Amino acid sequence: MTGLAVEQDAVPGGDPGPPAGAVTALQATLDELETLSRFATGSAPERAEAAAEAARALGRPDLEQRARLVRADLQRRRGAVAEAGRTASEVHRWASETRDRYLLARSSFVLTAVLQEVGDLAGALEHAVSSIDLLDETALPALRIDHLVRLADVLGLARDPAAPERYTAVLRLAEELGDVDRQLRILNNRAYTDTLAGRFDDALVYSERLQQLARAHGRPLDVGDLDTVARALMGADRLVEAEAALRLGLAPEVLDTSSDGDAGADFLLTLAEVQRRRGEVDRAQDTLAECVRRCDLHGLTSIRVRARAEQAELHAARGDHRAAFEEHKRYVAELVELQSAQREARARALQAVYETTEARRQSRRWRELSLRDPLTGLYNRRYVDEELPRLLADGTGRVWVALLDLDHFKRVNDTCSHAVGDEVLRAVATLLQETAAPGGAGSFAARLGGEEFLLVLPGVDAGAAAAHLEAVRRAVAAHPWDGLTHGLPVTVSVGAASTAEVPDRTPAQLLGLADARLYHAKRAGRDRVVVDG
């Protein structure tokens, strides 16, 4: 086994026990692997596998479990989140059964990162706190720092006001240890989470400290660090400096050695945004084209979807609002598809972590999210396709469906921007939810796509349905839109139909009739409700 000396010591007067020298060497190897400041692709996976084999040969299951956790964290960093979660969960159960405090701390450490990546910040926070509480005071200082950083990261991603204090405390420990690599990582993570929370002044302070420390020790910043620096500068509207920072990452020896697994595509997307905001539309287009090329080459779906949003902004910057609108529609469609796939993947990862009743609960939660429109939080068309046929097949009571369409919505997008258009859609969704529906149980609102919404009202008569829809129309028209749309009005046209008019009670017939009445409302002047022929 490479790098591991196995000596054949014996226990006097009995069977040969685990060779003391070999155990000591193995423990030293595991200490080193566990405290690598940043796992490089290098030889770490092979060394972890060799350590696991050596532990099995020595009859030391505790050391084998340590090696398994090292491999699990490597797998997670390479995208195999579900597999990493399954391994960490298995080690956590083994440590619970054997009351191995150290392995409980280390498995909680890995589970923190797994749960963080699948979006379960509450679960991640619970394991992060446990990983610190369970870590003995005799643990290696670098290891304690890593556990504390992971807690700070979870708090930072959750926009918790305690995050800055946590970063300050752990940075002090890294400085006392003289660990420059860890100091750089803490400064980067602090600045990054400050930008997420909108604390751009703080982000600038810590991104500048990041650069100063790197210069003082001759450490080049990687594209992830440079991206953080640029985002802090962007938040302060210092676009010239942001672009200058990003240019440092364009050198092939920096850009093409990205350790984030994105081949520099995410970095290029940030650069394109900075260039567009500076008015350098042609340069931004060239940068975005290279970003898209790398996305297509490496299968970077998530970044490719965000590149569509940036492309829409570039079309708008050129004044080609039709192209911007079409690109924005492609962005929304692909975003919905991507988020649905991500949620299903997260559900699988959570199942791998828990494999218990808790896993089923979390899977149901992610399924619920997959049925939600990511922009407005309303149900999406997939939910409508599942729920409406069930309601209609029940056969008991009248069911109303109403199609709502924002009037002249394209004018909002073209005049104000797609970002403002998205805010309008979110506000309308809130109004739909805040306007109490008659009948109660079973009613729901959904976004079908674009500016079209659906209301389903089971168990109400014609008068109550008409009154509710009129209340919704008035609420939208009366909303204070001026601050958002700069004077452009926002109104809604509504067409509704009920199962009393559709004997077969099929979704297609009911929605078809509602759509015809929506068309009638549009032709009659918009900003009105049509509930009968």
Short mmCIF file of C-alpha atoms in Angstrom, two decimals:
data_model
loop_
_atom_site.label_atom_id
_atom_site.label_comp_id
_atom_site.label_asym_id
_atom_site.label_seq_id
_atom_site.Cartn_x
_atom_site.Cartn_y
_atom_site.Cartn_z
CA MET A 1 0.00 0.00 0.00
CA THR A 2 1.66 3.17 -1.23
CA GLY A 3 2.86 5.59 1.42
CA LEU A 4 1.93 3.35 4.36
CA ALA A 5 4.58 1.37 6.23
CA VAL A 6 3.16 -1.81 7.73
CA GLU A 7 5.37 -3.22 10.46
CA GLN A 8 4.90 -6.68 11.95
CA ASP A 9 4.99 -5.98 15.67
CA ALA A 10 3.53 -8.55 18.01
CA VAL A 11 1.78 -8.56 21.34
CA PRO A 12 3.96 -10.50 23.83
CA GLY A 13 2.40 -13.71 25.08
CA GLY A 14 -0.49 -13.73 22.61
CA ASP A 15 -1.68 -13.32 19.03
CA PRO A 16 -0.04 -10.59 17.02
CA GLY A 17 -2.00 -7.37 17.51
CA PRO A 18 -2.20 -4.37 15.23
CA PRO A 19 1.38 -3.29 14.49
CA ALA A 20 1.95 -0.17 16.60
CA GLY A 21 4.16 1.51 14.02
CA ALA A 22 1.69 0.88 11.23
CA VAL A 23 -1.20 2.25 13.29
CA THR A 24 0.79 5.37 14.11
CA ALA A 25 1.69 5.88 10.44
CA LEU A 26 -1.91 5.37 9.38
CA GLN A 27 -3.19 7.84 11.97
CA ALA A 28 -0.67 10.41 10.75
CA THR A 29 -1.82 9.89 7.15
CA LEU A 30 -5.45 10.34 8.13
CA ASP A 31 -4.62 13.47 10.14
CA GLU A 32 -2.97 14.92 7.06
CA LEU A 33 -5.86 14.01 4.76
CA GLU A 34 -8.46 15.38 7.14
CA THR A 35 -6.67 18.69 7.53
CA LEU A 36 -5.83 19.45 3.92
CA SER A 37 -6.88 23.10 3.66
CA ARG A 38 -8.36 22.43 0.26
CA PHE A 39 -8.64 18.94 -1.13
CA ALA A 40 -6.81 18.97 -4.42
CA THR A 41 -7.63 16.45 -7.10
CA GLY A 42 -4.01 15.21 -6.93
CA SER A 43 -3.44 11.95 -5.07
CA ALA A 44 -5.94 12.49 -2.24
CA PRO A 45 -8.52 9.95 -3.51
CA GLU A 46 -5.90 7.23 -3.98
CA ARG A 47 -4.36 7.94 -0.58
CA ALA A 48 -7.76 7.76 1.11
CA GLU A 49 -8.50 4.42 -0.58
CA ALA A 50 -5.09 3.10 0.47
CA ALA A 51 -5.75 4.25 4.04
CA ALA A 52 -9.08 2.40 4.12
CA GLU A 53 -7.42 -0.80 2.88
CA ALA A 54 -4.64 -0.45 5.45
CA ALA A 55 -7.17 0.05 8.26
CA ARG A 56 -9.04 -3.10 7.22
CA ALA A 57 -5.77 -5.05 7.15
CA LEU A 58 -4.93 -3.78 10.63
CA GLY A 59 -8.36 -4.62 12.01
CA ARG A 60 -9.07 -0.98 12.90
CA PRO A 61 -12.65 -0.21 11.80
CA ASP A 62 -12.51 3.25 13.42
CA LEU A 63 -9.62 4.26 11.17
CA GLU A 64 -11.38 2.74 8.18
CA GLN A 65 -14.42 4.91 8.92
CA ARG A 66 -12.18 7.98 9.05
CA ALA A 67 -10.81 7.12 5.61
CA ARG A 68 -14.34 6.61 4.30
CA LEU A 69 -15.28 10.11 5.45
CA VAL A 70 -12.29 11.60 3.63
CA ARG A 71 -13.43 9.84 0.45
CA ALA A 72 -17.01 11.00 1.01
CA ASP A 73 -15.98 14.66 1.23
CA LEU A 74 -13.94 14.24 -1.95
CA GLN A 75 -16.95 12.69 -3.69
CA ARG A 76 -19.14 15.57 -2.59
CA ARG A 77 -16.71 18.11 -4.01
CA ARG A 78 -16.83 16.26 -7.33
CA GLY A 79 -20.62 16.36 -7.47
CA ALA A 80 -21.53 12.91 -6.09
CA VAL A 81 -23.58 14.45 -3.29
CA ALA A 82 -25.98 11.53 -2.82
CA GLU A 83 -23.16 8.98 -2.55
CA ALA A 84 -21.26 11.22 -0.13
CA GLY A 85 -24.38 11.63 1.99
CA ARG A 86 -24.99 7.89 2.09
CA THR A 87 -21.41 7.19 3.25
CA ALA A 88 -21.44 9.93 5.88
CA SER A 89 -24.82 8.71 7.16
CA GLU A 90 -23.51 5.14 7.46
CA VAL A 91 -20.42 6.33 9.37
CA HIS A 92 -22.61 8.47 11.61
CA ARG A 93 -24.76 5.45 12.52
CA TRP A 94 -21.65 3.33 13.16
CA ALA A 95 -20.21 6.07 15.39
CA SER A 96 -23.51 6.34 17.30
CA GLU A 97 -23.60 2.61 17.94
CA THR A 98 -19.97 2.48 19.06
CA ARG A 99 -20.12 5.84 20.89
CA ASP A 100 -17.13 7.12 18.95
CA ARG A 101 -17.25 10.84 19.69
CA TYR A 102 -14.57 11.80 17.17
CA LEU A 103 -16.30 10.02 14.28
CA LEU A 104 -19.64 11.54 15.28
CA ALA A 105 -18.02 14.96 14.98
CA ARG A 106 -16.37 14.17 11.64
CA SER A 107 -19.45 12.55 10.09
CA SER A 108 -21.54 15.56 11.18
CA PHE A 109 -18.91 17.76 9.53
CA VAL A 110 -19.39 15.99 6.17
CA LEU A 111 -23.17 15.84 6.56
CA THR A 112 -23.18 19.60 7.12
CA ALA A 113 -21.71 20.14 3.66
CA VAL A 114 -24.00 17.57 2.02
CA LEU A 115 -27.15 19.11 3.50
CA GLN A 116 -25.91 22.58 2.67
CA GLU A 117 -25.51 21.62 -0.97
CA VAL A 118 -29.01 20.14 -1.22
CA GLY A 119 -30.50 23.27 0.33
CA ASP A 120 -31.43 21.93 3.77
CA LEU A 121 -29.80 24.74 5.76
CA ALA A 122 -31.71 23.87 8.95
CA GLY A 123 -30.35 20.31 8.89
CA ALA A 124 -26.90 21.59 7.93
CA LEU A 125 -26.90 24.00 10.88
CA GLU A 126 -27.86 21.23 13.29
CA HIS A 127 -24.97 19.02 12.13
CA ALA A 128 -22.54 21.98 12.04
CA VAL A 129 -23.20 22.75 15.70
CA SER A 130 -22.87 19.05 16.61
CA SER A 131 -19.60 18.75 14.71
CA ILE A 132 -18.13 21.48 16.93
CA ASP A 133 -19.66 20.34 20.22
CA LEU A 134 -18.46 16.78 19.70
CA LEU A 135 -14.93 17.68 18.65
CA ASP A 136 -12.58 17.15 21.58
CA GLU A 137 -10.33 19.99 22.74
CA THR A 138 -7.34 17.83 21.82
CA ALA A 139 -8.31 17.83 18.13
CA LEU A 140 -5.81 19.32 15.72
CA PRO A 141 -6.17 23.14 15.59
CA ALA A 142 -6.56 23.11 11.79
CA LEU A 143 -9.41 20.62 12.10
CA ARG A 144 -11.20 22.76 14.68
CA ILE A 145 -10.86 25.75 12.36
CA ASP A 146 -12.41 23.79 9.49
CA HIS A 147 -15.39 22.83 11.64
CA LEU A 148 -15.88 26.43 12.75
CA VAL A 149 -15.61 27.72 9.18
CA ARG A 150 -18.27 25.30 8.03
CA LEU A 151 -20.63 26.57 10.72
CA ALA A 152 -19.92 30.17 9.69
CA ASP A 153 -20.59 29.27 6.06
CA VAL A 154 -23.99 27.76 6.86
CA LEU A 155 -24.93 30.84 8.90
CA GLY A 156 -23.69 33.07 6.08
CA LEU A 157 -25.71 31.29 3.42
CA ALA A 158 -28.76 31.54 5.69
CA ARG A 159 -28.18 35.33 6.00
CA ASP A 160 -27.96 34.86 9.76
CA PRO A 161 -26.73 38.03 11.51
CA ALA A 162 -24.43 35.87 13.66
CA ALA A 163 -22.32 34.89 10.63
CA PRO A 164 -19.93 37.90 10.63
CA GLU A 165 -19.05 37.35 14.28
CA ARG A 166 -18.36 33.66 13.61
CA TYR A 167 -16.07 34.49 10.68
CA THR A 168 -14.18 37.05 12.79
CA ALA A 169 -13.57 34.55 15.57
CA VAL A 170 -12.38 31.73 13.31
CA LEU A 171 -10.20 34.10 11.27
CA ARG A 172 -8.44 35.04 14.49
CA LEU A 173 -7.72 31.36 15.17
CA ALA A 174 -6.31 30.87 11.66
CA GLU A 175 -4.10 33.94 12.10
CA GLU A 176 -2.83 32.64 15.45
CA LEU A 177 -2.02 29.33 13.76
CA GLY A 178 -0.26 31.15 10.92
CA ASP A 179 -2.30 29.18 8.37
CA VAL A 180 -2.42 31.41 5.29
CA ASP A 181 -4.47 29.02 3.16
CA ARG A 182 -7.23 28.94 5.76
CA GLN A 183 -7.11 32.69 6.24
CA LEU A 184 -7.61 33.16 2.49
CA ARG A 185 -10.54 30.77 2.46
CA ILE A 186 -12.19 32.47 5.45
CA LEU A 187 -11.76 35.95 3.96
CA ASN A 188 -13.20 34.78 0.63
CA ASN A 189 -16.18 33.08 2.24
CA ARG A 190 -16.87 36.06 4.50
CA ALA A 191 -16.82 38.49 1.55
CA TYR A 192 -18.96 36.18 -0.56
CA THR A 193 -21.68 35.72 2.06
CA ASP A 194 -21.62 39.46 2.74
CA THR A 195 -22.49 40.06 -0.92
CA LEU A 196 -25.36 37.56 -0.64
CA ALA A 197 -26.70 39.49 2.35
CA GLY A 198 -26.30 42.84 0.58
CA ARG A 199 -23.57 44.00 2.98
CA PHE A 200 -21.39 45.37 0.19
CA ASP A 201 -19.35 47.72 2.38
CA ASP A 202 -18.30 44.77 4.54
CA ALA A 203 -17.73 42.66 1.43
CA LEU A 204 -15.33 45.30 0.10
CA VAL A 205 -13.39 45.36 3.37
CA TYR A 206 -12.86 41.60 3.45
CA SER A 207 -12.22 41.21 -0.28
CA GLU A 208 -9.49 43.86 0.05
CA ARG A 209 -8.00 41.98 3.00
CA LEU A 210 -8.11 38.84 0.86
CA GLN A 211 -6.10 40.54 -1.87
CA GLN A 212 -3.61 42.08 0.56
CA LEU A 213 -2.96 38.75 2.26
CA ALA A 214 -2.51 36.96 -1.07
CA ARG A 215 -0.02 39.63 -2.26
CA ALA A 216 1.91 39.55 1.03
CA HIS A 217 2.47 35.81 0.73
CA GLY A 218 2.83 35.58 -3.05
CA ARG A 219 -0.35 33.51 -3.38
CA PRO A 220 -2.21 34.00 -6.67
CA LEU A 221 -5.98 34.29 -6.32
CA ASP A 222 -7.99 31.69 -8.21
CA VAL A 223 -11.06 32.50 -10.32
CA GLY A 224 -13.39 31.88 -7.38
CA ASP A 225 -11.54 34.46 -5.26
CA LEU A 226 -11.46 36.96 -8.12
CA ASP A 227 -15.16 36.47 -8.74
CA THR A 228 -15.84 37.29 -5.08
CA VAL A 229 -13.72 40.43 -5.30
CA ALA A 230 -15.53 41.55 -8.44
CA ARG A 231 -18.98 40.95 -6.95
CA ALA A 232 -18.11 43.07 -3.94
CA LEU A 233 -16.99 45.88 -6.26
CA MET A 234 -20.12 45.47 -8.41
CA GLY A 235 -22.28 45.85 -5.32
CA ALA A 236 -20.61 49.21 -4.71
CA ASP A 237 -21.06 50.13 -8.40
CA ARG A 238 -17.28 50.23 -8.90
CA LEU A 239 -17.49 48.53 -12.28
CA VAL A 240 -14.13 49.63 -13.71
CA GLU A 241 -12.32 48.10 -10.74
CA ALA A 242 -14.49 44.99 -10.92
CA GLU A 243 -13.47 44.40 -14.53
CA ALA A 244 -9.81 45.04 -13.70
CA ALA A 245 -9.98 42.40 -10.98
CA LEU A 246 -11.61 39.90 -13.30
CA ARG A 247 -9.01 40.44 -16.02
CA LEU A 248 -6.44 38.85 -13.73
CA GLY A 249 -8.33 35.59 -14.13
CA LEU A 250 -8.27 35.60 -17.92
CA ALA A 251 -4.74 34.26 -18.08
CA PRO A 252 -4.89 30.62 -19.24
CA GLU A 253 -2.86 29.43 -16.27
CA VAL A 254 -5.61 30.84 -14.01
CA LEU A 255 -8.82 30.44 -16.00
CA ASP A 256 -8.12 26.97 -17.35
CA THR A 257 -7.06 25.55 -14.00
CA SER A 258 -10.29 26.41 -12.18
CA SER A 259 -10.73 24.07 -9.22
CA ASP A 260 -14.49 24.68 -9.03
CA GLY A 261 -15.36 22.20 -11.76
CA ASP A 262 -16.97 24.87 -13.95
CA ALA A 263 -14.06 25.36 -16.40
CA GLY A 264 -14.13 29.10 -15.66
CA ALA A 265 -17.62 29.50 -17.15
CA ASP A 266 -19.15 31.06 -14.03
CA PHE A 267 -16.25 33.53 -13.84
CA LEU A 268 -16.81 34.52 -17.49
CA LEU A 269 -20.51 35.03 -16.85
CA THR A 270 -19.66 37.54 -14.11
CA LEU A 271 -17.23 39.30 -16.45
CA ALA A 272 -19.90 39.55 -19.16
CA GLU A 273 -22.30 41.14 -16.68
CA VAL A 274 -19.70 43.71 -15.62
CA GLN A 275 -18.88 44.58 -19.23
CA ARG A 276 -22.58 44.97 -20.11
CA ARG A 277 -23.20 47.20 -17.14
CA ARG A 278 -20.25 49.33 -18.27
CA GLY A 279 -21.86 49.72 -21.70
CA GLU A 280 -19.30 47.52 -23.46
CA VAL A 281 -21.96 45.44 -25.16
CA ASP A 282 -19.82 43.96 -27.93
CA ARG A 283 -17.09 42.85 -25.51
CA ALA A 284 -19.72 41.45 -23.19
CA GLN A 285 -21.20 39.46 -26.08
CA ASP A 286 -17.81 37.97 -26.93
CA THR A 287 -17.22 37.05 -23.28
CA LEU A 288 -20.66 35.49 -22.99
CA ALA A 289 -20.09 33.50 -26.19
CA GLU A 290 -16.96 31.95 -24.64
CA CYS A 291 -18.89 31.23 -21.44
CA VAL A 292 -21.61 29.46 -23.45
CA ARG A 293 -18.99 27.52 -25.42
CA ARG A 294 -17.49 26.19 -22.20
CA CYS A 295 -20.94 25.39 -20.83
CA ASP A 296 -21.82 23.37 -23.91
CA LEU A 297 -18.43 21.65 -23.97
CA HIS A 298 -18.55 20.60 -20.31
CA GLY A 299 -22.30 20.11 -19.88
CA LEU A 300 -22.68 22.98 -17.39
CA THR A 301 -26.45 23.21 -17.52
CA SER A 302 -26.99 25.51 -14.55
CA ILE A 303 -24.54 28.16 -15.74
CA ARG A 304 -25.91 27.84 -19.30
CA VAL A 305 -29.39 28.70 -18.06
CA ARG A 306 -28.10 31.80 -16.26
CA ALA A 307 -26.23 32.75 -19.42
CA ARG A 308 -29.60 32.97 -21.19
CA ALA A 309 -30.73 35.62 -18.70
CA GLU A 310 -27.55 37.60 -19.39
CA GLN A 311 -28.11 37.22 -23.15
CA ALA A 312 -31.60 38.69 -22.74
CA GLU A 313 -30.07 41.66 -20.93
CA LEU A 314 -27.57 42.13 -23.77
CA HIS A 315 -30.36 42.13 -26.37
CA ALA A 316 -32.19 44.72 -24.29
CA ALA A 317 -29.03 46.83 -24.00
CA ARG A 318 -28.89 46.93 -27.81
CA GLY A 319 -32.54 47.98 -27.96
CA ASP A 320 -33.69 44.68 -29.47
CA HIS A 321 -36.55 44.12 -27.04
CA ARG A 322 -38.21 41.42 -29.11
CA ALA A 323 -35.04 39.30 -29.05
CA ALA A 324 -34.69 40.05 -25.33
CA PHE A 325 -38.25 38.89 -24.69
CA GLU A 326 -37.78 35.66 -26.67
CA GLU A 327 -34.49 34.90 -24.90
CA HIS A 328 -36.08 35.62 -21.53
CA LYS A 329 -38.87 33.15 -22.32
CA ARG A 330 -36.26 30.49 -23.15
CA TYR A 331 -34.48 31.32 -19.90
CA VAL A 332 -37.65 30.90 -17.83
CA ALA A 333 -38.59 27.63 -19.54
CA GLU A 334 -35.11 26.15 -19.06
CA LEU A 335 -34.92 27.45 -15.49
CA VAL A 336 -38.16 25.70 -14.57
CA GLU A 337 -36.90 22.46 -16.13
CA LEU A 338 -33.51 22.77 -14.40
CA GLN A 339 -34.98 23.50 -10.98
CA SER A 340 -37.35 20.57 -11.29
CA ALA A 341 -34.42 18.27 -12.09
CA GLN A 342 -32.37 19.77 -9.25
CA ARG A 343 -35.16 19.21 -6.76
CA GLU A 344 -35.53 15.60 -7.79
CA ALA A 345 -31.76 15.16 -7.42
CA ARG A 346 -31.91 16.79 -3.99
CA ALA A 347 -34.71 14.49 -2.96
CA ARG A 348 -32.55 11.51 -3.94
CA ALA A 349 -29.61 12.94 -2.01
CA LEU A 350 -31.72 13.45 1.10
CA GLN A 351 -33.07 9.93 0.80
CA ALA A 352 -29.48 8.69 0.68
CA VAL A 353 -28.60 10.69 3.80
CA TYR A 354 -31.50 9.77 6.03
CA GLU A 355 -33.14 6.60 4.64
CA THR A 356 -35.69 6.98 7.44
CA THR A 357 -39.05 8.61 8.08
CA GLU A 358 -37.17 11.91 8.06
CA ALA A 359 -35.99 11.17 4.54
CA ARG A 360 -39.54 10.58 3.40
CA ARG A 361 -40.59 13.86 5.01
CA GLN A 362 -37.80 15.75 3.27
CA SER A 363 -38.54 14.02 -0.04
CA ARG A 364 -42.13 15.15 0.22
CA ARG A 365 -40.89 18.67 0.87
CA TRP A 366 -38.71 18.64 -2.24
CA ARG A 367 -41.56 17.19 -4.27
CA GLU A 368 -43.74 20.06 -3.06
CA LEU A 369 -41.05 22.48 -4.22
CA SER A 370 -40.93 20.77 -7.64
CA LEU A 371 -44.63 21.62 -7.99
CA ARG A 372 -43.99 25.31 -7.32
CA ASP A 373 -43.18 28.06 -9.78
CA PRO A 374 -39.66 29.24 -8.85
CA LEU A 375 -40.37 32.91 -9.56
CA THR A 376 -43.65 33.45 -7.73
CA GLY A 377 -43.92 30.51 -5.34
CA LEU A 378 -47.36 29.65 -6.71
CA TYR A 379 -48.16 26.17 -7.94
CA ASN A 380 -46.99 25.45 -11.49
CA ARG A 381 -48.55 23.77 -14.51
CA ARG A 382 -47.32 20.36 -13.38
CA TYR A 383 -49.38 20.72 -10.19
CA VAL A 384 -52.42 21.85 -12.18
CA ASP A 385 -52.10 18.83 -14.47
CA GLU A 386 -52.12 16.55 -11.40
CA GLU A 387 -54.61 18.30 -9.11
CA LEU A 388 -57.32 19.66 -11.44
CA PRO A 389 -58.27 16.26 -12.93
CA ARG A 390 -58.50 14.87 -9.40
CA LEU A 391 -60.83 17.67 -8.30
CA LEU A 392 -63.03 17.26 -11.35
CA ALA A 393 -63.15 13.46 -11.08
CA ASP A 394 -64.45 13.75 -7.54
CA GLY A 395 -67.80 14.70 -9.00
CA THR A 396 -69.11 16.41 -5.88
CA GLY A 397 -69.85 20.11 -5.99
CA ARG A 398 -69.20 22.82 -8.50
CA VAL A 399 -65.63 23.75 -9.43
CA TRP A 400 -64.75 27.11 -10.94
CA VAL A 401 -61.57 27.77 -12.89
CA ALA A 402 -60.46 31.28 -13.84
CA LEU A 403 -57.69 32.26 -16.23
CA LEU A 404 -56.06 35.60 -15.44
CA ASP A 405 -53.76 37.41 -17.85
CA LEU A 406 -51.88 40.65 -17.17
CA ASP A 407 -52.84 43.38 -19.64
CA HIS A 408 -50.10 44.83 -21.87
CA PHE A 409 -47.42 43.06 -19.82
CA LYS A 410 -44.92 43.18 -22.67
CA ARG A 411 -44.92 46.95 -22.30
CA VAL A 412 -43.70 46.59 -18.71
CA ASN A 413 -40.84 44.32 -19.79
CA ASP A 414 -39.86 46.49 -22.75
CA THR A 415 -40.12 49.83 -20.93
CA CYS A 416 -38.88 48.96 -17.45
CA SER A 417 -36.84 45.72 -17.84
CA HIS A 418 -37.44 42.02 -17.36
CA ALA A 419 -36.29 42.33 -13.75
CA VAL A 420 -39.12 44.76 -13.08
CA GLY A 421 -41.47 42.45 -14.95
CA ASP A 422 -40.49 39.64 -12.63
CA GLU A 423 -41.19 41.84 -9.60
CA VAL A 424 -44.64 42.62 -11.02
CA LEU A 425 -45.37 38.92 -11.43
CA ARG A 426 -44.29 38.23 -7.86
CA ALA A 427 -46.49 41.07 -6.57
CA VAL A 428 -49.52 39.79 -8.50
CA ALA A 429 -48.93 36.30 -7.09
CA THR A 430 -48.91 37.77 -3.57
CA LEU A 431 -52.19 39.56 -4.26
CA LEU A 432 -53.76 36.31 -5.50
CA GLN A 433 -52.77 34.61 -2.25
CA GLU A 434 -53.77 37.50 0.01
CA THR A 435 -57.25 37.88 -1.47
CA ALA A 436 -59.07 35.25 0.58
CA ALA A 437 -60.82 32.69 -1.62
CA PRO A 438 -64.41 31.67 -0.83
CA GLY A 439 -65.07 28.02 -0.06
CA GLY A 440 -61.68 27.47 1.61
CA ALA A 441 -60.35 23.91 1.26
CA GLY A 442 -59.23 22.85 -2.19
CA SER A 443 -58.85 26.30 -3.74
CA PHE A 444 -55.46 27.22 -5.15
CA ALA A 445 -53.62 29.67 -7.39
CA ALA A 446 -51.07 28.71 -10.03
CA ARG A 447 -48.84 30.35 -12.59
CA LEU A 448 -49.22 28.69 -15.97
CA GLY A 449 -46.34 30.53 -17.57
CA GLY A 450 -45.44 34.04 -18.66
CA GLU A 451 -48.06 36.47 -17.37
CA GLU A 452 -50.91 33.91 -17.22
CA PHE A 453 -52.31 32.67 -13.90
CA LEU A 454 -55.01 30.23 -12.86
CA LEU A 455 -57.41 30.27 -9.92
CA VAL A 456 -59.34 27.14 -8.96
CA LEU A 457 -62.35 27.60 -6.67
CA PRO A 458 -64.17 24.42 -5.67
CA GLY A 459 -67.51 24.35 -3.85
CA VAL A 460 -68.67 27.93 -4.50
CA ASP A 461 -71.68 29.30 -6.34
CA ALA A 462 -71.64 31.71 -9.26
CA GLY A 463 -72.16 34.80 -7.13
CA ALA A 464 -69.32 34.03 -4.74
CA ALA A 465 -66.95 33.15 -7.60
CA ALA A 466 -67.75 36.36 -9.48
CA ALA A 467 -67.36 38.47 -6.33
CA HIS A 468 -63.98 36.92 -5.54
CA LEU A 469 -62.63 37.39 -9.06
CA GLU A 470 -63.81 40.99 -9.08
CA ALA A 471 -62.03 41.52 -5.73
CA VAL A 472 -58.83 40.12 -7.27
CA ARG A 473 -59.16 42.40 -10.30
CA ARG A 474 -59.66 45.46 -8.09
CA ALA A 475 -56.74 44.49 -5.84
CA VAL A 476 -54.37 44.31 -8.84
CA ALA A 477 -55.60 47.59 -10.34
CA ALA A 478 -55.44 49.43 -7.00
CA HIS A 479 -51.96 48.19 -6.02
CA PRO A 480 -49.38 51.04 -5.78
CA TRP A 481 -47.40 50.15 -8.91
CA ASP A 482 -45.86 53.59 -9.59
CA GLY A 483 -42.73 52.99 -7.54
CA LEU A 484 -42.02 49.82 -9.50
CA THR A 485 -43.29 50.54 -13.03
CA HIS A 486 -42.74 54.33 -13.05
CA GLY A 487 -46.33 55.15 -13.92
CA LEU A 488 -47.25 52.20 -16.12
CA PRO A 489 -50.56 50.70 -14.92
CA VAL A 490 -50.88 47.01 -14.16
CA THR A 491 -54.30 45.41 -14.65
CA VAL A 492 -55.64 41.93 -15.21
CA SER A 493 -58.29 40.40 -17.46
CA VAL A 494 -60.16 37.33 -16.22
CA GLY A 495 -62.20 34.61 -17.89
CA ALA A 496 -63.95 31.99 -15.73
CA ALA A 497 -66.05 28.86 -16.21
CA SER A 498 -67.60 26.21 -13.96
CA THR A 499 -68.32 22.50 -14.11
CA ALA A 500 -72.06 23.33 -14.18
CA GLU A 501 -71.46 24.38 -17.80
CA VAL A 502 -69.31 21.37 -18.75
CA PRO A 503 -71.21 18.11 -18.26
CA ASP A 504 -68.18 15.91 -18.91
CA ARG A 505 -66.12 17.73 -16.25
CA THR A 506 -62.87 17.43 -18.22
CA PRO A 507 -59.98 19.87 -17.65
CA ALA A 508 -59.64 20.57 -21.38
CA GLN A 509 -63.29 21.57 -21.76
CA LEU A 510 -63.32 23.68 -18.62
CA LEU A 511 -60.07 25.50 -19.39
CA GLY A 512 -61.14 25.96 -23.00
CA LEU A 513 -64.33 27.71 -21.94
CA ALA A 514 -62.46 29.89 -19.43
CA ASP A 515 -59.93 30.80 -22.13
CA ALA A 516 -62.70 31.85 -24.51
CA ARG A 517 -64.08 34.16 -21.84
CA LEU A 518 -60.62 35.55 -21.15
CA TYR A 519 -60.40 36.39 -24.85
CA HIS A 520 -63.80 38.08 -24.56
CA ALA A 521 -62.52 40.15 -21.61
CA LYS A 522 -59.51 41.25 -23.65
CA ARG A 523 -61.61 42.19 -26.67
CA ALA A 524 -64.07 44.11 -24.48
CA GLY A 525 -61.37 46.49 -23.25
CA ARG A 526 -59.31 44.54 -20.68
CA ASP A 527 -59.25 45.06 -16.89
CA ARG A 528 -62.50 43.14 -16.47
CA VAL A 529 -63.96 39.80 -15.42
CA VAL A 530 -66.13 37.62 -17.67
CA VAL A 531 -67.89 34.70 -15.94
CA ASP A 532 -70.61 33.88 -18.44
CA GLY A 533 -71.26 33.85 -22.14
#
